[in-house]
XYZ file of C-alpha atoms in Angstrom:
299
model
C 0.074 0.009 -0.164
C 1.529 3.046 -0.734
C 1.033 5.662 2.048
C 1.668 9.599 2.007
C 2.684 11.174 5.025
C 3.822 14.402 6.220
C 4.318 16.333 9.692
C 4.810 19.771 10.216
C 4.637 22.131 13.114
C 3.460 25.278 10.966
C 1.668 26.059 8.699
C -1.117 23.824 9.629
C -3.953 24.263 7.359
C -1.550 23.817 4.245
C 0.083 20.624 5.172
C -3.567 19.082 6.150
C -5.227 20.909 3.149
C -2.543 19.522 0.808
C -3.009 15.762 1.965
C -6.826 16.023 1.182
C -6.298 17.176 -2.029
C -4.101 14.638 -2.831
C -7.004 11.891 -1.447
C -9.384 14.157 -3.610
C -7.319 13.748 -6.758
C -6.937 10.066 -6.016
C -8.875 7.686 -8.378
C -9.062 5.049 -5.810
C -10.103 7.209 -3.160
C -9.554 6.374 0.543
C -8.846 8.131 4.032
C -6.903 11.066 5.316
C -5.851 10.127 8.916
C -5.157 13.880 10.936
C -3.473 13.640 14.444
C -2.137 16.339 16.527
C -1.070 16.535 19.997
C -4.927 16.505 21.302
C -6.922 15.935 18.730
C -7.111 13.085 15.716
C -9.527 12.420 13.026
C -10.333 10.687 9.736
C -11.649 11.896 6.490
C -13.070 9.614 4.515
C -13.019 10.135 0.327
C -15.481 8.189 -2.143
C -15.346 9.339 -5.666
C -13.291 12.456 -5.443
C -15.784 13.836 -2.619
C -15.702 13.768 1.102
C -18.118 11.288 2.403
C -17.789 11.422 6.173
C -15.448 12.441 8.792
C -14.305 11.436 12.230
C -13.218 13.230 14.917
C -11.956 12.747 18.589
C -10.630 14.758 21.437
C -12.288 17.413 23.497
C -15.334 18.952 22.003
C -15.916 15.929 19.699
C -19.669 14.689 19.022
C -21.138 11.898 16.758
C -23.390 12.888 13.870
C -26.042 11.204 15.886
C -25.643 13.199 19.046
C -26.058 16.260 16.518
C -29.597 14.661 15.286
C -30.463 14.312 18.751
C -29.421 17.642 19.787
C -31.623 19.076 16.940
C -34.400 17.088 18.141
C -34.990 15.242 14.942
C -34.635 11.595 16.023
C -34.723 9.969 19.656
C -31.591 7.932 20.979
C -33.932 4.945 20.677
C -34.559 5.912 16.441
C -30.430 5.948 16.797
C -29.944 2.570 18.367
C -32.633 0.838 16.061
C -30.947 2.309 12.939
C -27.675 1.672 13.832
C -28.413 -2.002 15.135
C -30.171 -2.155 11.495
C -27.154 -0.907 9.910
C -24.834 -3.244 11.597
C -27.390 -6.211 10.684
C -27.688 -5.417 6.673
C -24.186 -2.870 6.417
C -26.637 -0.254 5.260
C -25.612 3.331 5.516
C -26.859 5.113 8.209
C -28.147 8.658 6.903
C -29.966 6.322 3.959
C -31.481 4.216 6.608
C -33.160 7.507 8.496
C -34.459 8.646 5.400
C -35.389 5.379 4.201
C -37.424 4.703 7.593
C -39.135 8.238 7.327
C -37.471 9.683 10.197
C -35.632 12.609 8.733
C -36.473 14.585 5.120
C -33.549 13.958 2.757
C -32.952 17.730 2.621
C -32.956 18.397 6.048
C -30.453 15.411 6.644
C -28.274 16.476 3.918
C -28.007 20.230 5.061
C -27.550 19.163 8.934
C -24.518 16.294 7.399
C -23.021 19.293 5.433
C -23.211 21.926 8.580
C -21.665 18.674 10.756
C -19.149 17.593 8.349
C -17.885 21.192 7.682
C -17.370 21.794 11.220
C -15.184 18.971 11.834
C -13.289 19.566 8.644
C -12.793 22.960 9.475
C -11.416 21.648 13.088
C -9.019 19.162 11.682
C -7.543 21.956 9.011
C -6.952 24.252 12.040
C -5.032 21.946 14.208
C -1.284 22.736 15.111
C 1.526 20.179 15.357
C -0.536 18.438 12.916
C 0.332 15.053 11.135
C -1.612 13.894 8.152
C -1.314 10.722 6.214
C -3.371 9.457 3.288
C -4.064 5.887 2.843
C -5.295 4.881 -0.429
C -8.298 2.568 -0.168
C -10.901 1.984 -2.723
C -14.281 1.597 -1.127
C -18.006 1.338 -2.303
C -20.014 3.924 -0.261
C -24.042 3.194 -0.342
C -25.246 7.054 -0.195
C -25.200 9.844 -2.403
C -24.792 11.964 0.333
C -20.973 13.307 -0.354
C -19.728 16.727 -0.623
C -17.176 18.539 -2.575
C -14.693 20.348 -0.705
C -15.805 23.813 -1.544
C -19.100 22.856 0.401
C -17.359 22.016 3.548
C -14.269 23.982 4.387
C -13.777 27.604 4.975
C -11.282 28.724 2.478
C -7.672 28.724 3.650
C -6.236 31.560 5.626
C -2.917 32.749 6.513
C -1.077 30.878 9.295
C -1.368 33.422 11.907
C -5.319 33.514 11.160
C -5.622 29.848 11.336
C -8.272 29.182 14.293
C -7.183 26.294 16.726
C -9.459 24.006 18.368
C -10.546 25.276 21.537
C -13.628 24.780 23.121
C -14.883 26.343 26.434
C -15.012 23.923 29.153
C -18.845 24.520 29.732
C -19.656 23.696 26.276
C -17.820 20.563 25.591
C -20.257 17.944 24.747
C -20.006 14.275 25.951
C -16.649 12.491 24.030
C -17.217 9.973 21.314
C -16.269 7.214 24.122
C -17.100 7.643 27.828
C -13.884 7.830 30.339
C -14.821 4.703 31.553
C -14.570 2.646 28.629
C -11.609 4.680 27.408
C -10.029 3.649 30.464
C -10.702 0.017 30.155
C -9.692 -0.260 26.677
C -6.453 1.618 27.370
C -5.963 -0.895 30.073
C -6.435 -3.868 28.000
C -4.079 -2.568 25.152
C -1.465 -2.187 27.808
C -1.634 -5.448 29.023
C -1.693 -6.782 25.294
C 1.762 -4.983 24.998
C 3.184 -7.733 28.097
C 2.174 -10.359 25.420
C 5.933 -11.640 24.104
C 7.009 -10.106 21.059
C 4.211 -7.365 20.973
C 5.592 -3.648 19.761
C 1.946 -2.598 18.707
C -1.855 -2.721 19.250
C -5.036 -1.289 18.634
C -8.841 -1.526 18.865
C -10.173 -0.647 15.764
C -13.855 -0.300 13.879
C -14.052 -2.463 10.858
C -16.763 -0.409 9.458
C -15.127 3.237 9.170
C -11.521 2.136 9.868
C -11.139 4.262 13.066
C -9.180 3.285 15.688
C -10.559 3.662 19.095
C -7.493 3.129 20.798
C -3.600 2.424 20.324
C -0.459 1.605 22.367
C 3.203 0.407 21.368
C 5.941 1.509 19.198
C 6.150 5.147 17.625
C 8.083 3.881 14.846
C 5.063 1.477 13.477
C 2.139 3.302 12.552
C -0.581 0.596 13.883
C -3.700 2.905 12.826
C -2.630 2.951 9.536
C -2.006 -0.990 9.348
C -5.324 -1.614 10.915
C -7.082 1.084 8.802
C -5.868 -0.810 5.693
C -6.778 -4.273 7.244
C -10.433 -3.337 7.417
C -10.777 -4.450 3.855
C -9.545 -7.572 4.941
C -11.992 -8.097 7.676
C -14.722 -7.124 5.284
C -13.726 -9.532 2.411
C -13.659 -12.162 4.727
C -17.054 -11.689 6.403
C -18.799 -11.209 2.715
C -16.951 -14.883 1.745
C -18.369 -16.374 4.762
C -21.791 -15.289 3.778
C -21.378 -16.185 0.080
C -20.257 -19.677 1.241
C -23.209 -19.962 3.768
C -20.817 -20.190 7.020
C -22.842 -19.034 9.719
C -19.941 -18.807 12.221
C -17.701 -15.983 13.624
C -14.167 -15.342 12.834
C -11.859 -16.201 16.043
C -8.895 -14.419 14.523
C -7.007 -13.949 10.964
C -3.526 -14.360 11.120
C -0.932 -12.387 8.681
C 2.797 -14.018 8.812
C 5.437 -11.483 7.519
C 8.976 -12.197 7.068
C 9.999 -10.764 10.536
C 6.496 -10.010 11.877
C 3.169 -11.598 12.988
C 0.049 -9.503 12.267
C -3.246 -10.714 14.373
C -6.577 -9.526 13.716
C -9.332 -10.717 16.489
C -12.956 -9.433 15.942
C -14.503 -8.823 19.299
C -17.269 -11.061 20.210
C -18.959 -8.719 22.502
C -19.262 -5.847 19.883
C -20.121 -6.424 16.333
C -17.520 -4.781 13.948
C -14.600 -3.864 16.364
C -11.330 -6.214 16.351
C -8.114 -6.055 17.917
C -5.081 -5.847 15.708
C -1.814 -6.546 17.354
C 1.942 -6.714 15.711
C 4.153 -9.236 17.206
C 8.098 -10.108 16.520
C 8.514 -13.420 14.870
C 11.778 -14.091 16.847
C 10.559 -13.661 20.106
C 6.860 -14.357 19.767
C 4.780 -17.526 20.583
C 1.882 -17.609 18.331
C -0.197 -19.873 20.230
C 0.339 -18.239 23.618
C -0.006 -14.772 21.659
C -3.585 -15.825 20.260
C -4.745 -17.402 23.747
C -3.456 -14.291 25.657
C -5.251 -12.186 22.858
C -8.644 -14.102 23.392
C -8.249 -13.631 27.211
C -7.847 -9.639 26.685
C -10.509 -9.643 24.215
C -13.170 -10.901 27.116
C -11.917 -7.996 29.422
C -12.650 -5.205 26.930
C -16.276 -2.969 27.533
C -17.111 -0.522 24.986
């Protein structure tokens, strides 16, 4: 996989915008991974348009929360739609429209506003890293946007806003603090497995990393994002073959490393991804320990 990565301390808007333009010009599409000292995010690009953004950190909130805050849907509505999407792989926004919960034009306007706000926040980060991960994917919705529909015009470095949200206005984080602490503890324990040097918990649907730990010299988040297609392809193949079973784990054997993907049995769509040095790893023990750690994760 060809990955393009850039790191700068200033000016922030130019580097993120440049990598995003690279993604938008790519025929294959993919995602732009953005990370600063306090906030990170992902921008998903399909057919040279922005399809979705994910922002994590103080002040971040999901689109479903925005819908609830706007009193367009209830929390119960969101849970039912998400459950349906997990079952059939449907698109969240398209399902909302199909169920008659929100009018398409209203939903598109709110989505444009939400994605635009998140994108503007990512473009305004300082001490930022930006990585383009080419990743062809289909997208079952026409609610995609050109960059000029979402992002504010580029500003001089001195005028680039910082992502600062008054403490009194900070909405709930994407994960509750207790869940984040639980995930962090599980990942730290995973690093104690013989040979382990990087591990993360990722979402197979979006490629988003919910938590990571380990070597700064190995981009475990990019590895997990790239291998979401492996998980999806295996699940699709099982459906085609009529195999009614769950994936226990997927092993990728490299010359000097083992990579193990272990989907969570307790949370559909999430998986652990761990990288180990072959020279010092005991594969059987690593799989056993990972299976035990999976049981401790609560998200």
